[in-house]
């Protein structure tokens, strides 16, 4: 095991469980922050592993994660936000 693989292992063993814990507990904002931070940690791991194993094709995973992670954050935000709770579409009556 070289230093690059050890660095990725440290990130996976140290930062990833902390991000998962934040993403699993707390308010919606905290879960969103945990999920976003987890995607950054995994992106860093995906950048360290190609250097560790001397395979440049593995960098494609990091590039795809960098493109898809912000979109995933927006989708998560949309589902968490949903509709306003004070608006009741079934209670409105059409005016005649």
mmCIF file of N, CA, C and O in Angstrom:
data_model
loop_
_atom_site.group_PDB
_atom_site.id
_atom_site.type_symbol
_atom_site.label_atom_id
_atom_site.label_comp_id
_atom_site.label_asym_id
_atom_site.label_seq_id
_atom_site.Cartn_x
_atom_site.Cartn_y
_atom_site.Cartn_z
ATOM 1 N N UNK A 1 0.851 -1.168 0.000
ATOM 2 C CA UNK A 1 0.000 0.000 0.000
ATOM 3 C C UNK A 1 0.898 1.233 0.000
ATOM 4 O O UNK A 1 1.751 1.377 0.857
ATOM 5 N N UNK A 2 0.654 2.114 -0.948
ATOM 6 C CA UNK A 2 1.446 3.330 -1.011
ATOM 7 C C UNK A 2 0.734 4.471 -0.282
ATOM 8 O O UNK A 2 -0.350 4.297 0.273
ATOM 9 N N UNK A 3 1.339 5.635 -0.295
ATOM 10 C CA UNK A 3 0.805 6.777 0.455
ATOM 11 C C UNK A 3 -0.524 7.257 -0.110
ATOM 12 O O UNK A 3 -1.394 7.709 0.644
ATOM 13 N N UNK A 4 -0.704 7.153 -1.423
ATOM 14 C CA UNK A 4 -1.959 7.607 -2.029
ATOM 15 C C UNK A 4 -3.123 6.712 -1.621
ATOM 16 O O UNK A 4 -4.224 7.206 -1.327
ATOM 17 N N UNK A 5 -2.885 5.429 -1.595
ATOM 18 C CA UNK A 5 -3.933 4.502 -1.166
ATOM 19 C C UNK A 5 -4.231 4.679 0.320
ATOM 20 O O UNK A 5 -5.383 4.587 0.750
ATOM 21 N N UNK A 6 -3.199 4.953 1.100
ATOM 22 C CA UNK A 6 -3.413 5.197 2.532
ATOM 23 C C UNK A 6 -4.225 6.477 2.753
ATOM 24 O O UNK A 6 -5.092 6.519 3.634
ATOM 25 N N UNK A 7 -3.960 7.497 1.957
ATOM 26 C CA UNK A 7 -4.726 8.746 2.081
ATOM 27 C C UNK A 7 -6.189 8.526 1.730
ATOM 28 O O UNK A 7 -7.088 9.059 2.402
ATOM 29 N N UNK A 8 -6.461 7.740 0.693
ATOM 30 C CA UNK A 8 -7.855 7.468 0.341
ATOM 31 C C UNK A 8 -8.537 6.619 1.411
ATOM 32 O O UNK A 8 -9.716 6.809 1.709
ATOM 33 N N UNK A 9 -7.777 5.701 2.026
ATOM 34 C CA UNK A 9 -8.336 4.893 3.107
ATOM 35 C C UNK A 9 -8.660 5.749 4.328
ATOM 36 O O UNK A 9 -9.687 5.547 4.983
ATOM 37 N N UNK A 10 -7.813 6.719 4.632
ATOM 38 C CA UNK A 10 -8.073 7.627 5.748
ATOM 39 C C UNK A 10 -9.340 8.432 5.495
ATOM 40 O O UNK A 10 -10.171 8.627 6.391
ATOM 41 N N UNK A 11 -9.503 8.916 4.258
ATOM 42 C CA UNK A 11 -10.719 9.657 3.931
ATOM 43 C C UNK A 11 -11.961 8.781 4.043
ATOM 44 O O UNK A 11 -12.992 9.211 4.559
ATOM 45 N N UNK A 12 -11.850 7.557 3.548
ATOM 46 C CA UNK A 12 -13.008 6.664 3.615
ATOM 47 C C UNK A 12 -13.326 6.242 5.039
ATOM 48 O O UNK A 12 -14.486 6.099 5.406
ATOM 49 N N UNK A 13 -12.293 6.025 5.847
ATOM 50 C CA UNK A 13 -12.527 5.555 7.218
ATOM 51 C C UNK A 13 -12.852 6.700 8.177
ATOM 52 O O UNK A 13 -13.551 6.488 9.168
ATOM 53 N N UNK A 14 -12.368 7.887 7.899
ATOM 54 C CA UNK A 14 -12.568 8.992 8.826
ATOM 55 C C UNK A 14 -13.688 9.933 8.442
ATOM 56 O O UNK A 14 -14.620 10.168 9.214
ATOM 57 N N UNK A 15 -13.609 10.477 7.246
ATOM 58 C CA UNK A 15 -14.558 11.513 6.858
ATOM 59 C C UNK A 15 -15.888 10.951 6.366
ATOM 60 O O UNK A 15 -16.942 11.536 6.628
ATOM 61 N N UNK A 16 -15.869 9.843 5.661
ATOM 62 C CA UNK A 16 -17.108 9.299 5.103
ATOM 63 C C UNK A 16 -18.120 8.888 6.178
ATOM 64 O O UNK A 16 -19.302 9.234 6.056
ATOM 65 N N UNK A 17 -17.718 8.184 7.248
ATOM 66 C CA UNK A 17 -18.722 7.876 8.285
ATOM 67 C C UNK A 17 -19.279 9.116 8.977
ATOM 68 O O UNK A 17 -20.464 9.156 9.312
ATOM 69 N N UNK A 18 -18.441 10.134 9.147
ATOM 70 C CA UNK A 18 -18.937 11.369 9.753
ATOM 71 C C UNK A 18 -19.963 12.039 8.844
ATOM 72 O O UNK A 18 -21.004 12.527 9.316
ATOM 73 N N UNK A 19 -19.708 12.040 7.550
ATOM 74 C CA UNK A 19 -20.668 12.616 6.598
ATOM 75 C C UNK A 19 -21.962 11.813 6.569
ATOM 76 O O UNK A 19 -23.055 12.385 6.503
ATOM 77 N N UNK A 20 -21.835 10.493 6.612
ATOM 78 C CA UNK A 20 -23.032 9.655 6.637
ATOM 79 C C UNK A 20 -23.844 9.869 7.900
ATOM 80 O O UNK A 20 -25.081 9.867 7.863
ATOM 81 N N UNK A 21 -23.171 10.077 9.028
ATOM 82 C CA UNK A 21 -23.880 10.311 10.280
ATOM 83 C C UNK A 21 -24.650 11.633 10.214
ATOM 84 O O UNK A 21 -25.795 11.710 10.648
ATOM 85 N N UNK A 22 -24.027 12.664 9.653
ATOM 86 C CA UNK A 22 -24.703 13.958 9.522
ATOM 87 C C UNK A 22 -25.853 13.840 8.530
ATOM 88 O O UNK A 22 -26.922 14.422 8.739
ATOM 89 N N UNK A 23 -25.661 13.086 7.452
ATOM 90 C CA UNK A 23 -26.707 12.945 6.441
ATOM 91 C C UNK A 23 -27.880 12.111 6.937
ATOM 92 O O UNK A 23 -28.979 12.210 6.399
ATOM 93 N N UNK A 24 -27.674 11.303 7.954
ATOM 94 C CA UNK A 24 -28.747 10.439 8.449
ATOM 95 C C UNK A 24 -29.528 11.049 9.605
ATOM 96 O O UNK A 24 -30.610 10.566 9.928
ATOM 97 N N UNK A 25 -29.013 12.078 10.229
ATOM 98 C CA UNK A 25 -29.648 12.635 11.416
ATOM 99 C C UNK A 25 -29.821 14.129 11.262
ATOM 100 O O UNK A 25 -29.150 14.768 10.487
ATOM 101 N N UNK A 26 -30.722 14.676 12.037
ATOM 102 C CA UNK A 26 -30.874 16.120 12.108
ATOM 103 C C UNK A 26 -31.920 16.663 11.147
ATOM 104 O O UNK A 26 -32.728 15.945 10.578
ATOM 105 N N UNK A 27 -31.857 17.961 10.977
ATOM 106 C CA UNK A 27 -32.832 18.643 10.138
ATOM 107 C C UNK A 27 -32.510 18.410 8.667
ATOM 108 O O UNK A 27 -31.486 17.841 8.307
ATOM 109 N N UNK A 28 -33.400 18.885 7.832
ATOM 110 C CA UNK A 28 -33.216 18.710 6.390
ATOM 111 C C UNK A 28 -31.982 19.448 5.891
ATOM 112 O O UNK A 28 -31.268 18.962 5.011
ATOM 113 N N UNK A 29 -31.704 20.597 6.452
ATOM 114 C CA UNK A 29 -30.529 21.369 6.043
ATOM 115 C C UNK A 29 -29.257 20.622 6.408
ATOM 116 O O UNK A 29 -28.324 20.541 5.611
ATOM 117 N N UNK A 30 -29.215 20.057 7.597
ATOM 118 C CA UNK A 30 -28.030 19.293 7.996
ATOM 119 C C UNK A 30 -27.846 18.055 7.131
ATOM 120 O O UNK A 30 -26.738 17.673 6.789
ATOM 121 N N UNK A 31 -28.934 17.383 6.789
ATOM 122 C CA UNK A 31 -28.831 16.214 5.916
ATOM 123 C C UNK A 31 -28.325 16.604 4.542
ATOM 124 O O UNK A 31 -27.527 15.884 3.935
ATOM 125 N N UNK A 32 -28.767 17.752 4.052
ATOM 126 C CA UNK A 32 -28.297 18.241 2.760
ATOM 127 C C UNK A 32 -26.807 18.547 2.798
ATOM 128 O O UNK A 32 -26.065 18.200 1.874
ATOM 129 N N UNK A 33 -26.350 19.171 3.870
ATOM 130 C CA UNK A 33 -24.925 19.465 4.019
ATOM 131 C C UNK A 33 -24.121 18.169 4.107
ATOM 132 O O UNK A 33 -23.052 18.042 3.491
ATOM 133 N N UNK A 34 -24.616 17.195 4.840
ATOM 134 C CA UNK A 34 -23.920 15.913 4.951
ATOM 135 C C UNK A 34 -23.817 15.194 3.616
ATOM 136 O O UNK A 34 -22.769 14.639 3.280
ATOM 137 N N UNK A 35 -24.898 15.219 2.842
ATOM 138 C CA UNK A 35 -24.863 14.559 1.536
ATOM 139 C C UNK A 35 -23.914 15.277 0.579
ATOM 140 O O UNK A 35 -23.177 14.633 -0.181
ATOM 141 N N UNK A 36 -23.910 16.597 0.609
ATOM 142 C CA UNK A 36 -23.007 17.355 -0.257
ATOM 143 C C UNK A 36 -21.553 17.140 0.140
ATOM 144 O O UNK A 36 -20.678 16.998 -0.721
ATOM 145 N N UNK A 37 -21.292 17.121 1.426
ATOM 146 C CA UNK A 37 -19.931 16.895 1.890
ATOM 147 C C UNK A 37 -19.475 15.475 1.575
ATOM 148 O O UNK A 37 -18.316 15.255 1.232
ATOM 149 N N UNK A 38 -20.374 14.521 1.651
ATOM 150 C CA UNK A 38 -20.027 13.148 1.300
ATOM 151 C C UNK A 38 -19.652 13.037 -0.173
ATOM 152 O O UNK A 38 -18.706 12.324 -0.522
ATOM 153 N N UNK A 39 -20.347 13.747 -1.030
ATOM 154 C CA UNK A 39 -19.981 13.697 -2.448
ATOM 155 C C UNK A 39 -18.617 14.333 -2.684
ATOM 156 O O UNK A 39 -17.855 13.867 -3.546
ATOM 157 N N UNK A 40 -18.263 15.351 -1.913
ATOM 158 C CA UNK A 40 -16.921 15.932 -2.043
ATOM 159 C C UNK A 40 -15.842 14.967 -1.546
ATOM 160 O O UNK A 40 -14.771 14.852 -2.160
ATOM 161 N N UNK A 41 -16.123 14.264 -0.456
ATOM 162 C CA UNK A 41 -15.157 13.295 0.073
ATOM 163 C C UNK A 41 -14.962 12.143 -0.902
ATOM 164 O O UNK A 41 -13.838 11.727 -1.189
ATOM 165 N N UNK A 42 -16.047 11.633 -1.452
ATOM 166 C CA UNK A 42 -15.947 10.531 -2.403
ATOM 167 C C UNK A 42 -15.243 10.998 -3.675
ATOM 168 O O UNK A 42 -14.464 10.256 -4.277
ATOM 169 N N UNK A 43 -15.488 12.231 -4.090
ATOM 170 C CA UNK A 43 -14.767 12.777 -5.238
ATOM 171 C C UNK A 43 -13.274 12.853 -4.990
ATOM 172 O O UNK A 43 -12.467 12.550 -5.884
ATOM 173 N N UNK A 44 -12.888 13.234 -3.778
ATOM 174 C CA UNK A 44 -11.461 13.266 -3.445
ATOM 175 C C UNK A 44 -10.869 11.860 -3.439
ATOM 176 O O UNK A 44 -9.740 11.654 -3.894
ATOM 177 N N UNK A 45 -11.626 10.891 -2.951
ATOM 178 C CA UNK A 45 -11.151 9.504 -2.968
ATOM 179 C C UNK A 45 -11.001 9.025 -4.408
ATOM 180 O O UNK A 45 -10.019 8.362 -4.753
ATOM 181 N N UNK A 46 -11.956 9.385 -5.264
ATOM 182 C CA UNK A 46 -11.873 8.989 -6.671
ATOM 183 C C UNK A 46 -10.729 9.679 -7.401
ATOM 184 O O UNK A 46 -10.321 9.230 -8.469
ATOM 185 N N UNK A 47 -10.222 10.779 -6.862
ATOM 186 C CA UNK A 47 -9.035 11.403 -7.442
ATOM 187 C C UNK A 47 -7.746 10.802 -6.890
ATOM 188 O O UNK A 47 -6.717 10.823 -7.560
ATOM 189 N N UNK A 48 -7.776 10.288 -5.673
ATOM 190 C CA UNK A 48 -6.583 9.674 -5.086
ATOM 191 C C UNK A 48 -6.340 8.255 -5.599
ATOM 192 O O UNK A 48 -5.190 7.840 -5.764
ATOM 193 N N UNK A 49 -7.385 7.508 -5.836
ATOM 194 C CA UNK A 49 -7.219 6.119 -6.261
ATOM 195 C C UNK A 49 -6.528 5.953 -7.619
ATOM 196 O O UNK A 49 -5.725 5.034 -7.771
ATOM 197 N N UNK A 50 -6.803 6.787 -8.624
ATOM 198 C CA UNK A 50 -6.052 6.626 -9.882
ATOM 199 C C UNK A 50 -4.558 6.842 -9.722
ATOM 200 O O UNK A 50 -3.755 6.188 -10.388
ATOM 201 N N UNK A 51 -4.174 7.742 -8.831
ATOM 202 C CA UNK A 51 -2.751 7.961 -8.590
ATOM 203 C C UNK A 51 -2.170 6.761 -7.847
ATOM 204 O O UNK A 51 -1.042 6.328 -8.129
ATOM 205 N N UNK A 52 -2.941 6.197 -6.930
ATOM 206 C CA UNK A 52 -2.453 5.062 -6.146
ATOM 207 C C UNK A 52 -2.249 3.825 -7.008
ATOM 208 O O UNK A 52 -1.280 3.091 -6.831
ATOM 209 N N UNK A 53 -3.166 3.583 -7.938
ATOM 210 C CA UNK A 53 -3.080 2.375 -8.751
ATOM 211 C C UNK A 53 -2.523 2.617 -10.148
ATOM 212 O O UNK A 53 -2.487 1.696 -10.957
ATOM 213 N N UNK A 54 -2.129 3.843 -10.434
ATOM 214 C CA UNK A 54 -1.527 4.219 -11.714
ATOM 215 C C UNK A 54 -2.431 3.854 -12.888
ATOM 216 O O UNK A 54 -2.013 3.255 -13.874
ATOM 217 N N UNK A 55 -3.707 4.193 -12.759
ATOM 218 C CA UNK A 55 -4.685 3.972 -13.828
ATOM 219 C C UNK A 55 -5.444 5.273 -14.046
ATOM 220 O O UNK A 55 -6.292 5.655 -13.243
ATOM 221 N N UNK A 56 -5.144 5.939 -15.127
ATOM 222 C CA UNK A 56 -5.761 7.239 -15.380
ATOM 223 C C UNK A 56 -7.236 7.127 -15.748
ATOM 224 O O UNK A 56 -7.978 8.102 -15.643
ATOM 225 N N UNK A 57 -7.682 5.953 -16.167
ATOM 226 C CA UNK A 57 -9.089 5.808 -16.546
ATOM 227 C C UNK A 57 -10.020 5.914 -15.338
ATOM 228 O O UNK A 57 -11.209 6.201 -15.510
ATOM 229 N N UNK A 58 -9.516 5.703 -14.144
ATOM 230 C CA UNK A 58 -10.347 5.814 -12.953
ATOM 231 C C UNK A 58 -10.726 7.261 -12.657
ATOM 232 O O UNK A 58 -11.635 7.513 -11.876
ATOM 233 N N UNK A 59 -10.043 8.207 -13.265
ATOM 234 C CA UNK A 59 -10.381 9.607 -13.036
ATOM 235 C C UNK A 59 -11.734 9.969 -13.635
ATOM 236 O O UNK A 59 -12.331 10.965 -13.249
ATOM 237 N N UNK A 60 -12.214 9.168 -14.557
ATOM 238 C CA UNK A 60 -13.520 9.422 -15.138
ATOM 239 C C UNK A 60 -14.617 9.364 -14.089
ATOM 240 O O UNK A 60 -15.614 10.093 -14.177
ATOM 241 N N UNK A 61 -14.465 8.504 -13.092
ATOM 242 C CA UNK A 61 -15.453 8.444 -12.005
ATOM 243 C C UNK A 61 -15.512 9.765 -11.248
ATOM 244 O O UNK A 61 -16.590 10.239 -10.901
ATOM 245 N N UNK A 62 -14.351 10.348 -10.994
ATOM 246 C CA UNK A 62 -14.320 11.624 -10.294
ATOM 247 C C UNK A 62 -14.956 12.724 -11.129
ATOM 248 O O UNK A 62 -15.674 13.584 -10.596
ATOM 249 N N UNK A 63 -14.717 12.704 -12.429
ATOM 250 C CA UNK A 63 -15.321 13.710 -13.296
ATOM 251 C C UNK A 63 -16.833 13.563 -13.360
ATOM 252 O O UNK A 63 -17.568 14.550 -13.324
ATOM 253 N N UNK A 64 -17.319 12.331 -13.440
ATOM 254 C CA UNK A 64 -18.769 12.112 -13.469
ATOM 255 C C UNK A 64 -19.414 12.515 -12.145
ATOM 256 O O UNK A 64 -20.501 13.090 -12.130
ATOM 257 N N UNK A 65 -18.742 12.225 -11.053
ATOM 258 C CA UNK A 65 -19.279 12.634 -9.756
ATOM 259 C C UNK A 65 -19.297 14.148 -9.636
ATOM 260 O O UNK A 65 -20.245 14.716 -9.088
ATOM 261 N N UNK A 66 -18.286 14.808 -10.154
ATOM 262 C CA UNK A 66 -18.243 16.272 -10.098
ATOM 263 C C UNK A 66 -19.379 16.886 -10.914
ATOM 264 O O UNK A 66 -19.897 17.952 -10.564
ATOM 265 N N UNK A 67 -19.797 16.212 -11.963
ATOM 266 C CA UNK A 67 -20.899 16.718 -12.779
ATOM 267 C C UNK A 67 -22.248 16.380 -12.149
ATOM 268 O O UNK A 67 -23.165 17.204 -12.128
ATOM 269 N N UNK A 68 -22.381 15.169 -11.617
ATOM 270 C CA UNK A 68 -23.685 14.706 -11.137
ATOM 271 C C UNK A 68 -24.000 15.100 -9.693
ATOM 272 O O UNK A 68 -25.175 15.152 -9.321
ATOM 273 N N UNK A 69 -23.005 15.354 -8.877
ATOM 274 C CA UNK A 69 -23.259 15.663 -7.464
ATOM 275 C C UNK A 69 -24.069 16.951 -7.274
ATOM 276 O O UNK A 69 -25.018 16.955 -6.471
ATOM 277 N N UNK A 70 -23.762 18.045 -7.960
ATOM 278 C CA UNK A 70 -24.617 19.230 -7.781
ATOM 279 C C UNK A 70 -26.053 18.999 -8.245
ATOM 280 O O UNK A 70 -26.993 19.507 -7.624
ATOM 281 N N UNK A 71 -26.219 18.218 -9.303
ATOM 282 C CA UNK A 71 -27.581 17.908 -9.751
ATOM 283 C C UNK A 71 -28.314 17.069 -8.704
ATOM 284 O O UNK A 71 -29.498 17.274 -8.448
ATOM 285 N N UNK A 72 -27.611 16.132 -8.087
ATOM 286 C CA UNK A 72 -28.214 15.348 -7.015
ATOM 287 C C UNK A 72 -28.592 16.192 -5.815
ATOM 288 O O UNK A 72 -29.619 15.971 -5.181
ATOM 289 N N UNK A 73 -27.770 17.183 -5.516
ATOM 290 C CA UNK A 73 -28.088 18.099 -4.421
ATOM 291 C C UNK A 73 -29.350 18.895 -4.733
ATOM 292 O O UNK A 73 -30.202 19.088 -3.864
ATOM 293 N N UNK A 74 -29.489 19.336 -5.972
ATOM 294 C CA UNK A 74 -30.695 20.073 -6.357
ATOM 295 C C UNK A 74 -31.936 19.192 -6.297
ATOM 296 O O UNK A 74 -33.000 19.641 -5.859
ATOM 297 N N UNK A 75 -31.817 17.942 -6.717
ATOM 298 C CA UNK A 75 -32.958 17.021 -6.654
ATOM 299 C C UNK A 75 -33.337 16.751 -5.201
ATOM 300 O O UNK A 75 -34.520 16.765 -4.847
ATOM 301 N N UNK A 76 -32.340 16.532 -4.346
ATOM 302 C CA UNK A 76 -32.608 16.314 -2.928
ATOM 303 C C UNK A 76 -33.295 17.533 -2.324
ATOM 304 O O UNK A 76 -34.255 17.402 -1.559
ATOM 305 N N UNK A 77 -32.832 18.715 -2.673
ATOM 306 C CA UNK A 77 -33.432 19.947 -2.155
ATOM 307 C C UNK A 77 -34.872 20.073 -2.617
ATOM 308 O O UNK A 77 -35.745 20.472 -1.846
ATOM 309 N N UNK A 78 -35.131 19.711 -3.849
ATOM 310 C CA UNK A 78 -36.485 19.804 -4.376
ATOM 311 C C UNK A 78 -37.434 18.851 -3.653
ATOM 312 O O UNK A 78 -38.558 19.210 -3.324
ATOM 313 N N UNK A 79 -36.992 17.631 -3.391
ATOM 314 C CA UNK A 79 -37.844 16.683 -2.696
ATOM 315 C C UNK A 79 -38.039 17.053 -1.236
ATOM 316 O O UNK A 79 -39.111 16.835 -0.682
ATOM 317 N N UNK A 80 -37.011 17.610 -0.609
ATOM 318 C CA UNK A 80 -37.148 17.999 0.792
ATOM 319 C C UNK A 80 -38.035 19.221 0.913
ATOM 320 O O UNK A 80 -38.892 19.296 1.787
ATOM 321 N N UNK A 81 -37.848 20.179 0.021
ATOM 322 C CA UNK A 81 -38.643 21.401 0.085
ATOM 323 C C UNK A 81 -40.095 21.109 -0.251
ATOM 324 O O UNK A 81 -41.006 21.507 0.471
ATOM 325 N N UNK A 82 -40.323 20.397 -1.342
ATOM 326 C CA UNK A 82 -41.680 20.033 -1.732
ATOM 327 C C UNK A 82 -42.556 21.251 -1.905
ATOM 328 O O UNK A 82 -42.112 22.326 -2.296
ATOM 329 N N UNK A 83 -43.804 21.064 -1.572
ATOM 330 C CA UNK A 83 -44.740 22.186 -1.623
ATOM 331 C C UNK A 83 -44.787 22.866 -0.277
ATOM 332 O O UNK A 83 -44.433 22.297 0.742
ATOM 333 N N UNK A 84 -45.273 24.066 -0.285
ATOM 334 C CA UNK A 84 -45.445 24.784 0.985
ATOM 335 C C UNK A 84 -46.508 24.078 1.806
ATOM 336 O O UNK A 84 -47.511 23.603 1.287
ATOM 337 N N UNK A 85 -46.296 24.018 3.102
ATOM 338 C CA UNK A 85 -47.231 23.298 3.967
ATOM 339 C C UNK A 85 -48.495 24.099 4.257
ATOM 340 O O UNK A 85 -49.516 23.536 4.606
ATOM 341 N N UNK A 86 -48.442 25.420 4.078
ATOM 342 C CA UNK A 86 -49.626 26.215 4.384
ATOM 343 C C UNK A 86 -50.569 26.302 3.181
ATOM 344 O O UNK A 86 -51.671 26.794 3.305
ATOM 345 N N UNK A 87 -50.139 25.841 2.023
ATOM 346 C CA UNK A 87 -50.995 25.849 0.839
ATOM 347 C C UNK A 87 -51.721 24.508 0.744
ATOM 348 O O UNK A 87 -51.111 23.460 0.716
ATOM 349 N N UNK A 88 -53.029 24.573 0.707
ATOM 350 C CA UNK A 88 -53.850 23.371 0.602
ATOM 351 C C UNK A 88 -54.603 23.428 -0.717
ATOM 352 O O UNK A 88 -55.611 24.128 -0.826
ATOM 353 N N UNK A 89 -54.182 22.705 -1.734
ATOM 354 C CA UNK A 89 -54.818 22.815 -3.039
ATOM 355 C C UNK A 89 -56.260 22.275 -3.047
ATOM 356 O O UNK A 89 -57.058 22.713 -3.842
ATOM 357 N N UNK A 90 -56.592 21.379 -2.141
ATOM 358 C CA UNK A 90 -57.936 20.808 -2.135
ATOM 359 C C UNK A 90 -58.941 21.703 -1.431
ATOM 360 O O UNK A 90 -60.138 21.532 -1.598
ATOM 361 N N UNK A 91 -58.466 22.666 -0.656
ATOM 362 C CA UNK A 91 -59.373 23.551 0.078
ATOM 363 C C UNK A 91 -59.835 24.735 -0.746
ATOM 364 O O UNK A 91 -60.793 25.407 -0.382
ATOM 365 N N UNK A 92 -59.177 25.002 -1.851
ATOM 366 C CA UNK A 92 -59.553 26.178 -2.631
ATOM 367 C C UNK A 92 -60.799 25.874 -3.463
ATOM 368 O O UNK A 92 -60.964 24.795 -4.015
ATOM 369 N N UNK A 93 -61.672 26.833 -3.522
ATOM 370 C CA UNK A 93 -62.879 26.697 -4.317
ATOM 371 C C UNK A 93 -62.838 27.735 -5.420
ATOM 372 O O UNK A 93 -62.415 28.879 -5.198
ATOM 373 N N UNK A 94 -63.250 27.381 -6.604
ATOM 374 C CA UNK A 94 -63.245 28.358 -7.700
ATOM 375 C C UNK A 94 -64.301 29.420 -7.473
ATOM 376 O O UNK A 94 -65.410 29.135 -7.003
ATOM 377 N N UNK A 95 -63.932 30.634 -7.770
ATOM 378 C CA UNK A 95 -64.876 31.739 -7.623
ATOM 379 C C UNK A 95 -65.707 31.867 -8.866
ATOM 380 O O UNK A 95 -65.220 31.798 -9.970
ATOM 381 N N UNK A 96 -67.015 32.055 -8.699
ATOM 382 C CA UNK A 96 -67.915 32.202 -9.838
ATOM 383 C C UNK A 96 -68.597 33.516 -9.822
ATOM 384 O O UNK A 96 -68.694 34.219 -8.890
#
